[in-house]
mmCIF file of C-alpha atoms in Angstrom:
data_model
loop_
_atom_site.group_PDB
_atom_site.id
_atom_site.type_symbol
_atom_site.label_atom_id
_atom_site.label_comp_id
_atom_site.label_asym_id
_atom_site.label_seq_id
_atom_site.Cartn_x
_atom_site.Cartn_y
_atom_site.Cartn_z
ATOM 1 C CA MET B 280 0.000 0.000 0.000
ATOM 2 C CA ASP B 281 1.233 3.482 -0.866
ATOM 3 C CA ALA B 282 2.249 5.443 2.259
ATOM 4 C CA LEU B 283 0.070 8.431 1.433
ATOM 5 C CA ASP B 284 -2.921 6.193 0.788
ATOM 6 C CA ALA B 285 -2.408 4.560 4.194
ATOM 7 C CA ILE B 286 -2.265 7.979 5.854
ATOM 8 C CA MET B 287 -5.368 9.256 4.100
ATOM 9 C CA THR B 288 -7.470 6.164 4.815
ATOM 10 C CA THR B 289 -6.427 5.424 8.398
ATOM 11 C CA ARG B 290 -9.516 6.470 10.306
ATOM 12 C CA ALA B 291 -10.910 5.630 13.717
ATOM 13 C CA ILE B 292 -12.287 2.080 13.769
ATOM 14 C CA ARG B 293 -14.503 1.342 16.771
ATOM 15 C CA ARG B 294 -16.378 -1.736 15.603
ATOM 16 C CA PHE B 295 -14.396 -4.968 15.410
ATOM 17 C CA THR B 296 -14.916 -8.647 14.730
ATOM 18 C CA THR B 297 -13.713 -11.191 17.269
ATOM 19 C CA VAL B 298 -11.269 -12.764 14.789
ATOM 20 C CA PRO B 299 -7.861 -13.059 16.495
ATOM 21 C CA VAL B 300 -4.915 -10.951 15.392
ATOM 22 C CA SER B 301 -1.683 -12.872 14.852
ATOM 23 C CA ASP B 302 1.346 -12.212 17.044
ATOM 24 C CA GLU B 303 3.292 -11.547 13.842
ATOM 25 C CA ASP B 304 0.947 -8.707 12.899
ATOM 26 C CA ILE B 305 1.100 -7.261 16.407
ATOM 27 C CA TRP B 306 4.904 -7.279 16.308
ATOM 28 C CA THR B 307 4.867 -5.649 12.877
ATOM 29 C CA CYS B 308 2.791 -2.776 14.266
ATOM 30 C CA LEU B 309 4.997 -2.485 17.342
ATOM 31 C CA ARG B 310 8.171 -2.360 15.270
ATOM 32 C CA ALA B 311 6.635 0.425 13.205
ATOM 33 C CA ALA B 312 5.681 2.279 16.397
ATOM 34 C CA GLN B 313 9.226 1.994 17.735
ATOM 35 C CA GLN B 314 10.591 3.658 14.570
ATOM 36 C CA ALA B 315 8.691 6.855 15.348
ATOM 37 C CA PRO B 316 10.646 10.000 16.201
ATOM 38 C CA SER B 317 10.977 11.178 19.783
ATOM 39 C CA GLY B 318 12.513 14.268 21.324
ATOM 40 C CA GLY B 319 16.264 13.799 21.703
ATOM 41 C CA ASN B 320 15.775 10.202 20.488
ATOM 42 C CA ARG B 321 14.926 9.332 24.095
ATOM 43 C CA GLN B 322 12.435 6.642 23.034
ATOM 44 C CA VAL B 323 10.343 7.041 26.170
ATOM 45 C CA THR B 324 7.362 4.947 25.024
ATOM 46 C CA ARG B 325 6.710 1.553 26.586
ATOM 47 C CA TYR B 326 4.138 -0.853 25.162
ATOM 48 C CA LEU B 327 1.877 -3.197 27.072
ATOM 49 C CA VAL B 328 -0.064 -5.616 24.871
ATOM 50 C CA VAL B 329 -3.160 -7.217 26.364
ATOM 51 C CA THR B 330 -4.687 -10.286 24.705
ATOM 52 C CA ASP B 331 -5.796 -12.254 27.782
ATOM 53 C CA PRO B 332 -9.627 -12.460 27.710
ATOM 54 C CA ASP B 333 -10.017 -12.053 31.485
ATOM 55 C CA LEU B 334 -7.842 -8.952 31.551
ATOM 56 C CA ARG B 335 -9.660 -7.539 28.532
ATOM 57 C CA ARG B 336 -12.956 -8.068 30.309
ATOM 58 C CA GLU B 337 -11.785 -6.185 33.398
ATOM 59 C CA ILE B 338 -10.281 -3.403 31.296
ATOM 60 C CA GLY B 339 -13.532 -3.253 29.366
ATOM 61 C CA GLU B 340 -15.436 -2.597 32.594
ATOM 62 C CA TYR B 341 -13.095 0.234 33.550
ATOM 63 C CA TYR B 342 -13.337 1.637 30.051
ATOM 64 C CA ARG B 343 -17.131 1.606 30.082
ATOM 65 C CA LYS B 344 -17.209 3.322 33.475
ATOM 66 C CA SER B 345 -14.679 5.885 32.244
ATOM 67 C CA TYR B 346 -16.698 6.550 29.130
ATOM 68 C CA ASP B 347 -19.909 6.940 31.123
ATOM 69 C CA THR B 348 -18.187 9.408 33.445
ATOM 70 C CA TYR B 349 -16.848 11.364 30.489
ATOM 71 C CA THR B 350 -20.135 11.546 28.572
ATOM 72 C CA GLY B 351 -22.017 12.370 31.763
ATOM 73 C CA SER B 352 -19.805 15.396 32.291
ATOM 74 C CA ARG B 353 -20.539 16.906 28.875
ATOM 75 C CA VAL B 354 -23.514 18.885 27.602
ATOM 76 C CA ASP B 355 -24.126 17.748 24.044
ATOM 77 C CA THR B 356 -26.991 19.157 22.013
ATOM 78 C CA SER B 357 -25.491 18.647 18.561
ATOM 79 C CA THR B 358 -27.676 16.994 15.922
ATOM 80 C CA ASP B 359 -24.946 16.869 13.265
ATOM 81 C CA ALA B 360 -25.191 13.544 11.415
ATOM 82 C CA THR B 361 -21.448 12.863 11.448
ATOM 83 C CA TRP B 362 -21.182 13.590 15.161
ATOM 84 C CA THR B 363 -24.193 11.377 15.832
ATOM 85 C CA ARG B 364 -22.466 8.474 14.038
ATOM 86 C CA ILE B 365 -19.250 9.079 15.969
ATOM 87 C CA LYS B 366 -21.124 9.018 19.282
ATOM 88 C CA ALA B 367 -22.855 5.785 18.336
ATOM 89 C CA SER B 368 -19.592 4.095 17.387
ATOM 90 C CA ALA B 369 -17.887 5.376 20.550
ATOM 91 C CA ARG B 370 -20.746 4.006 22.638
ATOM 92 C CA HIS B 371 -20.421 0.670 20.836
ATOM 93 C CA LEU B 372 -16.705 0.507 21.636
ATOM 94 C CA ALA B 373 -17.369 1.346 25.272
ATOM 95 C CA ASP B 374 -19.887 -1.486 25.503
ATOM 96 C CA HIS B 375 -17.800 -4.045 23.564
ATOM 97 C CA LEU B 376 -14.158 -3.239 24.285
ATOM 98 C CA ALA B 377 -13.668 -6.617 25.948
ATOM 99 C CA ASP B 378 -14.461 -8.309 22.641
ATOM 100 C CA VAL B 379 -11.627 -6.564 20.786
ATOM 101 C CA PRO B 380 -8.847 -9.177 20.476
ATOM 102 C CA VAL B 381 -5.912 -6.854 21.250
ATOM 103 C CA LEU B 382 -5.551 -3.787 23.488
ATOM 104 C CA VAL B 383 -2.249 -1.928 23.362
ATOM 105 C CA PHE B 384 -1.292 0.525 26.098
ATOM 106 C CA PHE B 385 1.229 3.227 25.252
ATOM 107 C CA LEU B 386 2.960 4.156 28.492
ATOM 108 C CA MET B 387 5.296 7.027 29.320
ATOM 109 C CA PRO B 388 7.273 8.132 32.377
ATOM 110 C CA ALA B 389 5.061 9.815 34.933
ATOM 111 C CA ASP B 390 7.840 11.568 36.824
ATOM 112 C CA ARG B 391 9.551 14.018 34.546
ATOM 113 C CA PRO B 392 12.330 16.373 35.656
ATOM 114 C CA GLY B 393 11.570 20.015 35.039
ATOM 115 C CA ASN B 394 13.425 21.925 32.365
ATOM 116 C CA ALA B 395 14.537 25.519 32.570
ATOM 117 C CA VAL B 396 13.323 25.868 28.991
ATOM 118 C CA ASP B 397 9.834 24.819 27.896
ATOM 119 C CA ILE B 398 10.392 22.222 25.167
ATOM 120 C CA GLY B 399 6.824 20.888 25.125
ATOM 121 C CA PRO B 400 4.950 17.982 26.722
ATOM 122 C CA LEU B 401 6.368 14.456 26.818
ATOM 123 C CA THR B 402 3.316 13.163 24.957
ATOM 124 C CA ALA B 403 4.818 14.794 21.859
ATOM 125 C CA SER B 404 7.345 11.942 21.947
ATOM 126 C CA VAL B 405 4.674 9.256 22.377
ATOM 127 C CA TYR B 406 1.894 10.068 19.936
ATOM 128 C CA PRO B 407 4.089 9.667 16.832
ATOM 129 C CA ALA B 408 4.533 6.040 17.937
ATOM 130 C CA VAL B 409 0.758 5.707 18.272
ATOM 131 C CA GLN B 410 0.256 7.008 14.740
ATOM 132 C CA ASN B 411 2.949 4.728 13.303
ATOM 133 C CA PHE B 412 1.242 1.799 15.013
ATOM 134 C CA CYS B 413 -2.110 2.749 13.497
ATOM 135 C CA LEU B 414 -0.629 3.229 10.021
ATOM 136 C CA ALA B 415 1.078 -0.145 10.122
ATOM 137 C CA ALA B 416 -2.182 -1.745 11.199
ATOM 138 C CA ARG B 417 -3.940 -0.091 8.262
ATOM 139 C CA THR B 418 -1.483 -1.618 5.782
ATOM 140 C CA LEU B 419 -2.315 -5.025 7.286
ATOM 141 C CA GLY B 420 -6.058 -4.455 6.963
ATOM 142 C CA LEU B 421 -6.444 -4.025 10.722
ATOM 143 C CA GLY B 422 -8.405 -1.291 12.461
ATOM 144 C CA THR B 423 -7.382 0.940 15.364
ATOM 145 C CA THR B 424 -8.497 4.027 17.224
ATOM 146 C CA LEU B 425 -6.633 6.260 19.666
ATOM 147 C CA THR B 426 -8.357 6.395 23.068
ATOM 148 C CA THR B 427 -7.475 8.142 26.331
ATOM 149 C CA VAL B 428 -10.708 7.998 28.333
ATOM 150 C CA ILE B 429 -9.420 5.008 30.337
ATOM 151 C CA ARG B 430 -7.395 7.539 32.321
ATOM 152 C CA ALA B 431 -10.538 8.225 34.344
ATOM 153 C CA HIS B 432 -9.684 4.904 36.065
ATOM 154 C CA HIS B 433 -5.974 5.245 35.583
ATOM 155 C CA ALA B 434 -4.711 3.936 38.921
ATOM 156 C CA GLU B 435 -6.967 0.869 38.873
ATOM 157 C CA VAL B 436 -5.910 -0.130 35.361
ATOM 158 C CA LEU B 437 -2.197 0.285 36.103
ATOM 159 C CA GLU B 438 -2.597 -1.883 39.211
ATOM 160 C CA LEU B 439 -4.560 -4.498 37.277
ATOM 161 C CA LEU B 440 -1.797 -4.729 34.690
ATOM 162 C CA GLY B 441 1.020 -4.739 37.203
ATOM 163 C CA VAL B 442 2.607 -1.571 35.833
ATOM 164 C CA PRO B 443 5.349 -0.364 38.192
ATOM 165 C CA ASP B 444 5.316 3.086 39.726
ATOM 166 C CA GLY B 445 6.665 5.805 37.500
ATOM 167 C CA TYR B 446 4.549 5.199 34.393
ATOM 168 C CA GLU B 447 1.274 6.556 33.130
ATOM 169 C CA VAL B 448 -1.021 5.786 30.198
ATOM 170 C CA ALA B 449 -0.632 8.118 27.238
ATOM 171 C CA ALA B 450 -3.074 6.161 25.081
ATOM 172 C CA MET B 451 -4.833 2.841 24.689
ATOM 173 C CA VAL B 452 -5.288 1.506 21.163
ATOM 174 C CA PRO B 453 -7.718 -1.330 20.377
ATOM 175 C CA LEU B 454 -6.484 -3.484 17.474
ATOM 176 C CA GLY B 455 -8.574 -5.873 15.428
ATOM 177 C CA HIS B 456 -10.318 -6.722 12.188
ATOM 178 C CA PRO B 457 -12.879 -4.025 11.346
ATOM 179 C CA THR B 458 -16.514 -4.795 10.641
ATOM 180 C CA GLY B 459 -16.724 -1.753 8.363
ATOM 181 C CA SER B 460 -14.555 -0.328 5.637
ATOM 182 C CA PHE B 461 -11.637 2.059 5.535
ATOM 183 C CA GLY B 462 -11.884 5.406 3.796
ATOM 184 C CA VAL B 463 -10.990 9.062 3.936
ATOM 185 C CA ALA B 464 -12.486 10.555 7.099
ATOM 186 C CA LYS B 465 -14.435 13.796 6.966
ATOM 187 C CA ARG B 466 -12.170 16.648 8.038
ATOM 188 C CA ARG B 467 -12.177 20.422 7.819
ATOM 189 C CA ASP B 468 -10.619 21.751 4.629
ATOM 190 C CA VAL B 469 -6.914 22.200 5.342
ATOM 191 C CA ALA B 470 -6.994 25.567 3.574
ATOM 192 C CA ASP B 471 -9.334 26.817 6.306
ATOM 193 C CA VAL B 472 -6.851 26.038 9.080
ATOM 194 C CA THR B 473 -3.567 26.990 7.402
ATOM 195 C CA ARG B 474 -1.647 30.258 7.404
ATOM 196 C CA TRP B 475 1.573 31.118 5.571
ATOM 197 C CA ASN B 476 4.390 33.142 7.160
ATOM 198 C CA GLN B 477 2.063 35.267 9.336
ATOM 199 C CA TRP B 478 -1.196 34.535 11.141
ATOM 200 C CA SER B 479 -3.074 37.334 9.398
#
């Protein structure tokens, strides 16, 4: 698959079959993630791959509770058709996360020494790995979506997974075979959000 085609057609997949994903495909995605750039080449990202059904079930419960907390905290009166579809697919994922065959946690150091100069958040060195992972999955015909809502039950999930002190979740990415199709996601026209040389 052409790289640009993979980029343009990698969209959020929230509905998955229960067909297993091979270890080989998981490793392919992880190797792609590890090739992502990071500030100072520090390579701070750590990966925790969850395939155990019992663990996925417990994580799924925390995810559903987190999602319910998040949606309950928002006032949403939008009737936009695209947003309505997104909400429905997000609700589906929240209710069926345990059925997704692979859950990948992207972890980063929680304790970060301060810098005299602001060089940006550490997540800037993690999310490129997330995107590389998702792009590699796309080339294999596998679906993914970047999620962070699990952080509402952050401590419980880290304890469940035996993560040592000093790490936090930057993202959780479900990985599996999609029930739907890939395609170019609806986005704002890039010309509307781009400036050249000066803001005005």
